[in-house]
Amino acid sequence: MYWYHGKLRESQTLELDIHDPGLLYGATVFTTVRVYEQSLDSSLTNWVAHCRRLLLSVQAFGWREPSWNLVRQGAEILAENFPILRITLFADGREWISGRLLPPDLITKQKHGITTTLAMSNLYRSLPAHKTGNYLSGWLARTHAQQLNSQEAIFIDGAGNWLETTTGNLWGWQNGSWWTPPLTEGILPGIVRSQLLNHLPMVHESPWNAELVRGFEAIAYTNSVVEIIPIHTVHQPIGSLQYNPYHFSLEQIRELF
């Protein structure tokens, strides 16, 4: 079941023209919404922020706006059955909304943390300020990490600075403060990231170089679906780093949800 171009479809396939830029080049933008209490209007769902993200990308690329009424209609129908919605927009204004369930191991990961691997430096997200349909680098990085028995990968820049995971923004704690990479490093301005910058008492936006990451007591990543997941191990070519997934500071982020 999914919603496409103004209609609810009962199918596992989506038919696209073979010349569709969305198919050929990944010329789409999307946002992934976690629907709380089956309501788009729940404050935790952040429906307005997700629509604003889509609109800003559409305007930046000079694309046609969708019918926001149809986007809302499709989302409301799918939210009756799915807590996670992926809302995709095509360059000509078509909307495509699909739904899925929460990951079955999400609670375990939230409680005990995960292992990550640094991605190869030649893998990076295109147009990092926007969530576009071209997610090949993220898929490759995460697939490679899973082959190494890690659950996630962390993108790095040419200098080796940590940027973000393939699916979320990074947060680190040391010396009584939170740290997160700045947008100027070329990372996604996540919706949860924006909330946390207003919610947390003190946040330093600074590049995550080798010295900084060695000093963290705890690190985690956030996005709208998983909320917060601690990272207890980061594998890197020069050896692994260990962090405390049960650190008291993580409660400051969990309070947001």
GROMACS .gro file of C-alpha atoms in nm:
model
  257
    1MET     CA    1   0.000   0.000   0.000
    2TYR     CA    2   0.129   0.345  -0.090
    3TRP     CA    3   0.007   0.684  -0.209
    4TYR     CA    4   0.114   0.817  -0.547
    5HIS     CA    5   0.005   1.118  -0.749
    6GLY     CA    6  -0.325   1.170  -0.571
    7LYS     CA    7  -0.431   0.807  -0.531
    8LEU     CA    8  -0.393   0.523  -0.284
    9ARG     CA    9  -0.238   0.222  -0.456
   10GLU     CA   10  -0.259  -0.142  -0.346
   11SER     CA   11   0.065  -0.274  -0.491
   12GLN     CA   12   0.430  -0.349  -0.423
   13THR     CA   13   0.543  -0.183  -0.746
   14LEU     CA   14   0.552   0.174  -0.875
   15GLU     CA   15   0.538   0.236  -1.249
   16LEU     CA   16   0.756   0.521  -1.379
   17ASP     CA   17   0.833   0.643  -1.727
   18ILE     CA   18   1.174   0.514  -1.837
   19HIS     CA   19   1.281   0.874  -1.897
   20ASP     CA   20   1.169   0.999  -1.553
   21PRO     CA   21   1.452   1.207  -1.399
   22GLY     CA   22   1.362   1.061  -1.062
   23LEU     CA   23   1.443   0.716  -1.194
   24LEU     CA   24   1.742   0.810  -1.408
   25TYR     CA   25   1.917   1.055  -1.176
   26GLY     CA   26   1.754   1.027  -0.835
   27ALA     CA   27   1.593   1.366  -0.901
   28THR     CA   28   1.362   1.359  -0.601
   29VAL     CA   29   1.360   1.505  -0.253
   30PHE     CA   30   1.219   1.329   0.049
   31THR     CA   31   1.165   1.344   0.421
   32THR     CA   32   1.101   1.061   0.664
   33VAL     CA   33   0.835   1.127   0.926
   34ARG     CA   34   0.771   0.935   1.245
   35VAL     CA   35   0.403   0.973   1.324
   36TYR     CA   36   0.328   0.982   1.695
   37GLU     CA   37  -0.018   0.890   1.829
   38GLN     CA   38  -0.128   0.832   1.466
   39SER     CA   39  -0.152   1.209   1.435
   40LEU     CA   40   0.027   1.441   1.194
   41ASP     CA   41  -0.057   1.723   1.433
   42SER     CA   42   0.126   1.574   1.732
   43SER     CA   43   0.404   1.807   1.843
   44LEU     CA   44   0.649   1.515   1.824
   45THR     CA   45   0.552   1.435   1.465
   46ASN     CA   46   0.673   1.779   1.352
   47TRP     CA   47   0.462   1.774   1.037
   48VAL     CA   48   0.513   2.143   0.964
   49ALA     CA   49   0.893   2.112   0.990
   50HIS     CA   50   0.897   1.819   0.751
   51CYS     CA   51   0.684   2.003   0.496
   52ARG     CA   52   0.907   2.308   0.531
   53ARG     CA   53   1.212   2.092   0.459
   54LEU     CA   54   1.053   1.967   0.139
   55LEU     CA   55   0.941   2.313   0.034
   56LEU     CA   56   1.287   2.466   0.085
   57SER     CA   57   1.444   2.199  -0.135
   58VAL     CA   58   1.177   2.235  -0.404
   59GLN     CA   59   1.228   2.610  -0.409
   60ALA     CA   60   1.608   2.581  -0.411
   61PHE     CA   61   1.595   2.352  -0.714
   62GLY     CA   62   1.328   2.553  -0.897
   63TRP     CA   63   1.089   2.258  -0.908
   64ARG     CA   64   0.711   2.264  -0.918
   65GLU     CA   65   0.543   2.259  -0.580
   66PRO     CA   66   0.319   1.961  -0.508
   67SER     CA   67  -0.042   1.985  -0.403
   68TRP     CA   68   0.012   2.006  -0.030
   69ASN     CA   69  -0.349   1.903   0.025
   70LEU     CA   70  -0.279   1.576  -0.156
   71VAL     CA   71   0.042   1.526   0.041
   72ARG     CA   72  -0.152   1.571   0.363
   73GLN     CA   73  -0.437   1.348   0.247
   74GLY     CA   74  -0.206   1.064   0.153
   75ALA     CA   75  -0.007   1.094   0.474
   76GLU     CA   76  -0.319   1.085   0.689
   77ILE     CA   77  -0.442   0.767   0.519
   78LEU     CA   78  -0.111   0.585   0.552
   79ALA     CA   79  -0.059   0.705   0.910
   80GLU     CA   80  -0.354   0.489   1.012
   81ASN     CA   81  -0.139   0.182   0.945
   82PHE     CA   82   0.224   0.292   0.954
   83PRO     CA   83   0.422   0.487   1.217
   84ILE     CA   84   0.691   0.583   0.964
   85LEU     CA   85   0.617   0.768   0.640
   86ARG     CA   86   0.860   0.849   0.363
   87ILE     CA   87   0.729   1.145   0.163
   88THR     CA   88   0.897   1.183  -0.176
   89LEU     CA   89   0.847   1.468  -0.423
   90PHE     CA   90   0.933   1.459  -0.793
   91ALA     CA   91   1.054   1.760  -0.990
   92ASP     CA   92   0.717   1.802  -1.163
   93GLY     CA   93   0.522   1.811  -0.835
   94ARG     CA   94   0.413   1.449  -0.807
   95GLU     CA   95   0.401   1.309  -0.455
   96TRP     CA   96   0.480   0.953  -0.347
   97ILE     CA   97   0.425   0.841   0.011
   98SER     CA   98   0.518   0.499   0.145
   99GLY     CA   99   0.491   0.361   0.496
  100ARG     CA  100   0.679   0.115   0.712
  101LEU     CA  101   0.692  -0.016   1.067
  102LEU     CA  102   0.944   0.074   1.335
  103PRO     CA  103   1.260  -0.142   1.329
  104PRO     CA  104   1.205  -0.445   1.555
  105ASP     CA  105   1.542  -0.393   1.727
  106LEU     CA  106   1.502  -0.020   1.780
  107ILE     CA  107   1.448  -0.036   2.157
  108THR     CA  108   1.755  -0.258   2.200
  109LYS     CA  109   1.969  -0.016   1.999
  110GLN     CA  110   1.834   0.284   2.191
  111LYS     CA  111   1.916   0.115   2.521
  112HIS     CA  112   2.251  -0.051   2.452
  113GLY     CA  113   2.393   0.139   2.153
  114ILE     CA  114   2.552   0.023   1.830
  115THR     CA  115   2.884  -0.030   1.656
  116THR     CA  116   2.982   0.197   1.367
  117THR     CA  117   3.260   0.209   1.108
  118LEU     CA  118   3.419   0.509   0.943
  119ALA     CA  119   3.317   0.528   0.577
  120MET     CA  120   3.576   0.553   0.304
  121SER     CA  121   3.664   0.917   0.239
  122ASN     CA  122   3.559   0.893  -0.127
  123LEU     CA  123   3.199   0.834  -0.020
  124TYR     CA  124   3.002   1.150   0.054
  125ARG     CA  125   2.644   1.271   0.022
  126SER     CA  126   2.569   1.489  -0.277
  127LEU     CA  127   2.397   1.820  -0.201
  128PRO     CA  128   2.426   1.759   0.175
  129ALA     CA  129   2.190   2.042   0.269
  130HIS     CA  130   1.903   1.852   0.102
  131LYS     CA  131   1.759   1.501   0.129
  132THR     CA  132   1.767   1.397  -0.235
  133GLY     CA  133   1.686   1.062  -0.391
  134ASN     CA  134   2.053   1.010  -0.477
  135TYR     CA  135   2.149   0.815  -0.164
  136LEU     CA  136   2.393   0.576  -0.330
  137SER     CA  137   2.692   0.684  -0.122
  138GLY     CA  138   2.499   0.637   0.202
  139TRP     CA  139   2.375   0.296   0.092
  140LEU     CA  140   2.725   0.187  -0.008
  141ALA     CA  141   2.877   0.311   0.318
  142ARG     CA  142   2.617   0.141   0.534
  143THR     CA  143   2.629  -0.184   0.336
  144HIS     CA  144   3.007  -0.195   0.374
  145ALA     CA  145   2.974  -0.128   0.747
  146GLN     CA  146   2.724  -0.412   0.786
  147GLN     CA  147   2.966  -0.647   0.612
  148LEU     CA  148   3.211  -0.557   0.889
  149ASN     CA  149   2.949  -0.638   1.157
  150SER     CA  150   2.871  -0.270   1.224
  151GLN     CA  151   2.520  -0.128   1.220
  152GLU     CA  152   2.605   0.216   1.083
  153ALA     CA  153   2.876   0.414   0.904
  154ILE     CA  154   3.011   0.762   0.973
  155PHE     CA  155   3.097   0.988   0.681
  156ILE     CA  156   3.430   1.171   0.700
  157ASP     CA  157   3.576   1.456   0.500
  158GLY     CA  158   3.911   1.473   0.323
  159ALA     CA  159   4.085   1.573   0.646
  160GLY     CA  160   3.937   1.281   0.836
  161ASN     CA  161   3.687   1.488   1.035
  162TRP     CA  162   3.370   1.300   1.131
  163LEU     CA  163   3.057   1.450   0.971
  164GLU     CA  164   2.740   1.245   1.028
  165THR     CA  165   2.615   0.889   1.005
  166THR     CA  166   2.450   0.772   0.685
  167THR     CA  167   2.111   0.839   0.847
  168GLY     CA  168   2.154   1.097   1.120
  169ASN     CA  169   2.338   1.379   1.294
  170LEU     CA  170   2.616   1.319   1.546
  171TRP     CA  171   2.631   1.435   1.910
  172GLY     CA  172   2.918   1.402   2.155
  173TRP     CA  173   2.960   1.480   2.525
  174GLN     CA  174   3.273   1.594   2.706
  175ASN     CA  175   3.362   1.842   2.979
  176GLY     CA  176   3.000   1.905   3.067
  177SER     CA  177   2.895   2.012   2.716
  178TRP     CA  178   2.748   1.877   2.395
  179TRP     CA  179   2.930   1.897   2.063
  180THR     CA  180   2.797   1.852   1.711
  181PRO     CA  181   2.957   1.911   1.369
  182PRO     CA  182   2.860   2.247   1.211
  183LEU     CA  183   2.651   2.274   0.895
  184THR     CA  184   2.946   2.440   0.725
  185GLU     CA  185   3.119   2.102   0.723
  186GLY     CA  186   2.860   1.980   0.470
  187ILE     CA  187   2.604   1.788   0.673
  188LEU     CA  188   2.227   1.759   0.666
  189PRO     CA  189   2.042   2.018   0.878
  190GLY     CA  190   1.833   1.751   1.050
  191ILE     CA  191   1.497   1.836   1.202
  192VAL     CA  192   1.588   1.674   1.534
  193ARG     CA  193   1.925   1.849   1.520
  194SER     CA  194   1.751   2.187   1.497
  195GLN     CA  195   1.528   2.098   1.793
  196LEU     CA  196   1.821   1.987   2.005
  197LEU     CA  197   2.014   2.306   1.939
  198ASN     CA  198   1.724   2.486   2.108
  199HIS     CA  199   1.663   2.217   2.371
  200LEU     CA  200   2.007   2.137   2.509
  201PRO     CA  201   2.164   2.379   2.760
  202MET     CA  202   2.500   2.414   2.583
  203VAL     CA  203   2.611   2.295   2.238
  204HIS     CA  204   2.942   2.359   2.064
  205GLU     CA  205   2.931   2.342   1.685
  206SER     CA  206   3.283   2.247   1.592
  207PRO     CA  207   3.458   2.013   1.345
  208TRP     CA  208   3.506   1.664   1.485
  209ASN     CA  209   3.878   1.617   1.438
  210ALA     CA  210   4.087   1.329   1.573
  211GLU     CA  211   4.167   1.507   1.899
  212LEU     CA  212   3.807   1.600   1.973
  213VAL     CA  213   3.656   1.256   1.910
  214ARG     CA  214   3.915   1.088   2.135
  215GLY     CA  215   3.798   1.308   2.422
  216PHE     CA  216   3.428   1.225   2.409
  217GLU     CA  217   3.278   1.031   2.698
  218ALA     CA  218   2.964   0.946   2.499
  219ILE     CA  219   2.843   0.989   2.142
  220ALA     CA  220   2.513   0.922   1.968
  221TYR     CA  221   2.325   0.996   1.651
  222THR     CA  222   1.973   1.127   1.605
  223ASN     CA  223   1.704   1.139   1.341
  224SER     CA  224   1.326   1.169   1.331
  225VAL     CA  225   1.269   0.792   1.321
  226VAL     CA  226   1.513   0.643   1.572
  227GLU     CA  227   1.513   0.949   1.802
  228ILE     CA  228   1.852   0.884   1.965
  229ILE     CA  229   2.085   0.585   1.940
  230PRO     CA  230   2.410   0.577   2.139
  231ILE     CA  231   2.730   0.459   1.969
  232HIS     CA  232   2.955   0.245   2.188
  233THR     CA  233   3.223   0.152   1.931
  234VAL     CA  234   3.368   0.327   1.626
  235HIS     CA  235   3.599   0.117   1.409
  236GLN     CA  236   3.861   0.313   1.219
  237PRO     CA  237   4.177   0.216   1.031
  238ILE     CA  238   4.405   0.316   1.318
  239GLY     CA  239   4.205   0.129   1.584
  240SER     CA  240   3.866   0.137   1.755
  241LEU     CA  241   3.730   0.399   1.992
  242GLN     CA  242   3.499   0.307   2.279
  243TYR     CA  243   3.226   0.519   2.435
  244ASN     CA  244   2.977   0.476   2.719
  245PRO     CA  245   2.626   0.402   2.578
  246TYR     CA  246   2.474   0.437   2.929
  247HIS     CA  247   2.619   0.782   3.002
  248PHE     CA  248   2.390   1.006   3.207
  249SER     CA  249   2.413   1.289   2.951
  250LEU     CA  250   2.210   1.093   2.695
  251GLU     CA  251   1.900   1.150   2.909
  252GLN     CA  252   1.913   1.518   2.813
  253ILE     CA  253   1.842   1.420   2.453
  254ARG     CA  254   1.588   1.150   2.539
  255GLU     CA  255   1.387   1.413   2.726
  256LEU     CA  256   1.298   1.571   2.393
  257PHE     CA  257   1.091   1.266   2.302
   0.00000   0.00000   0.00000
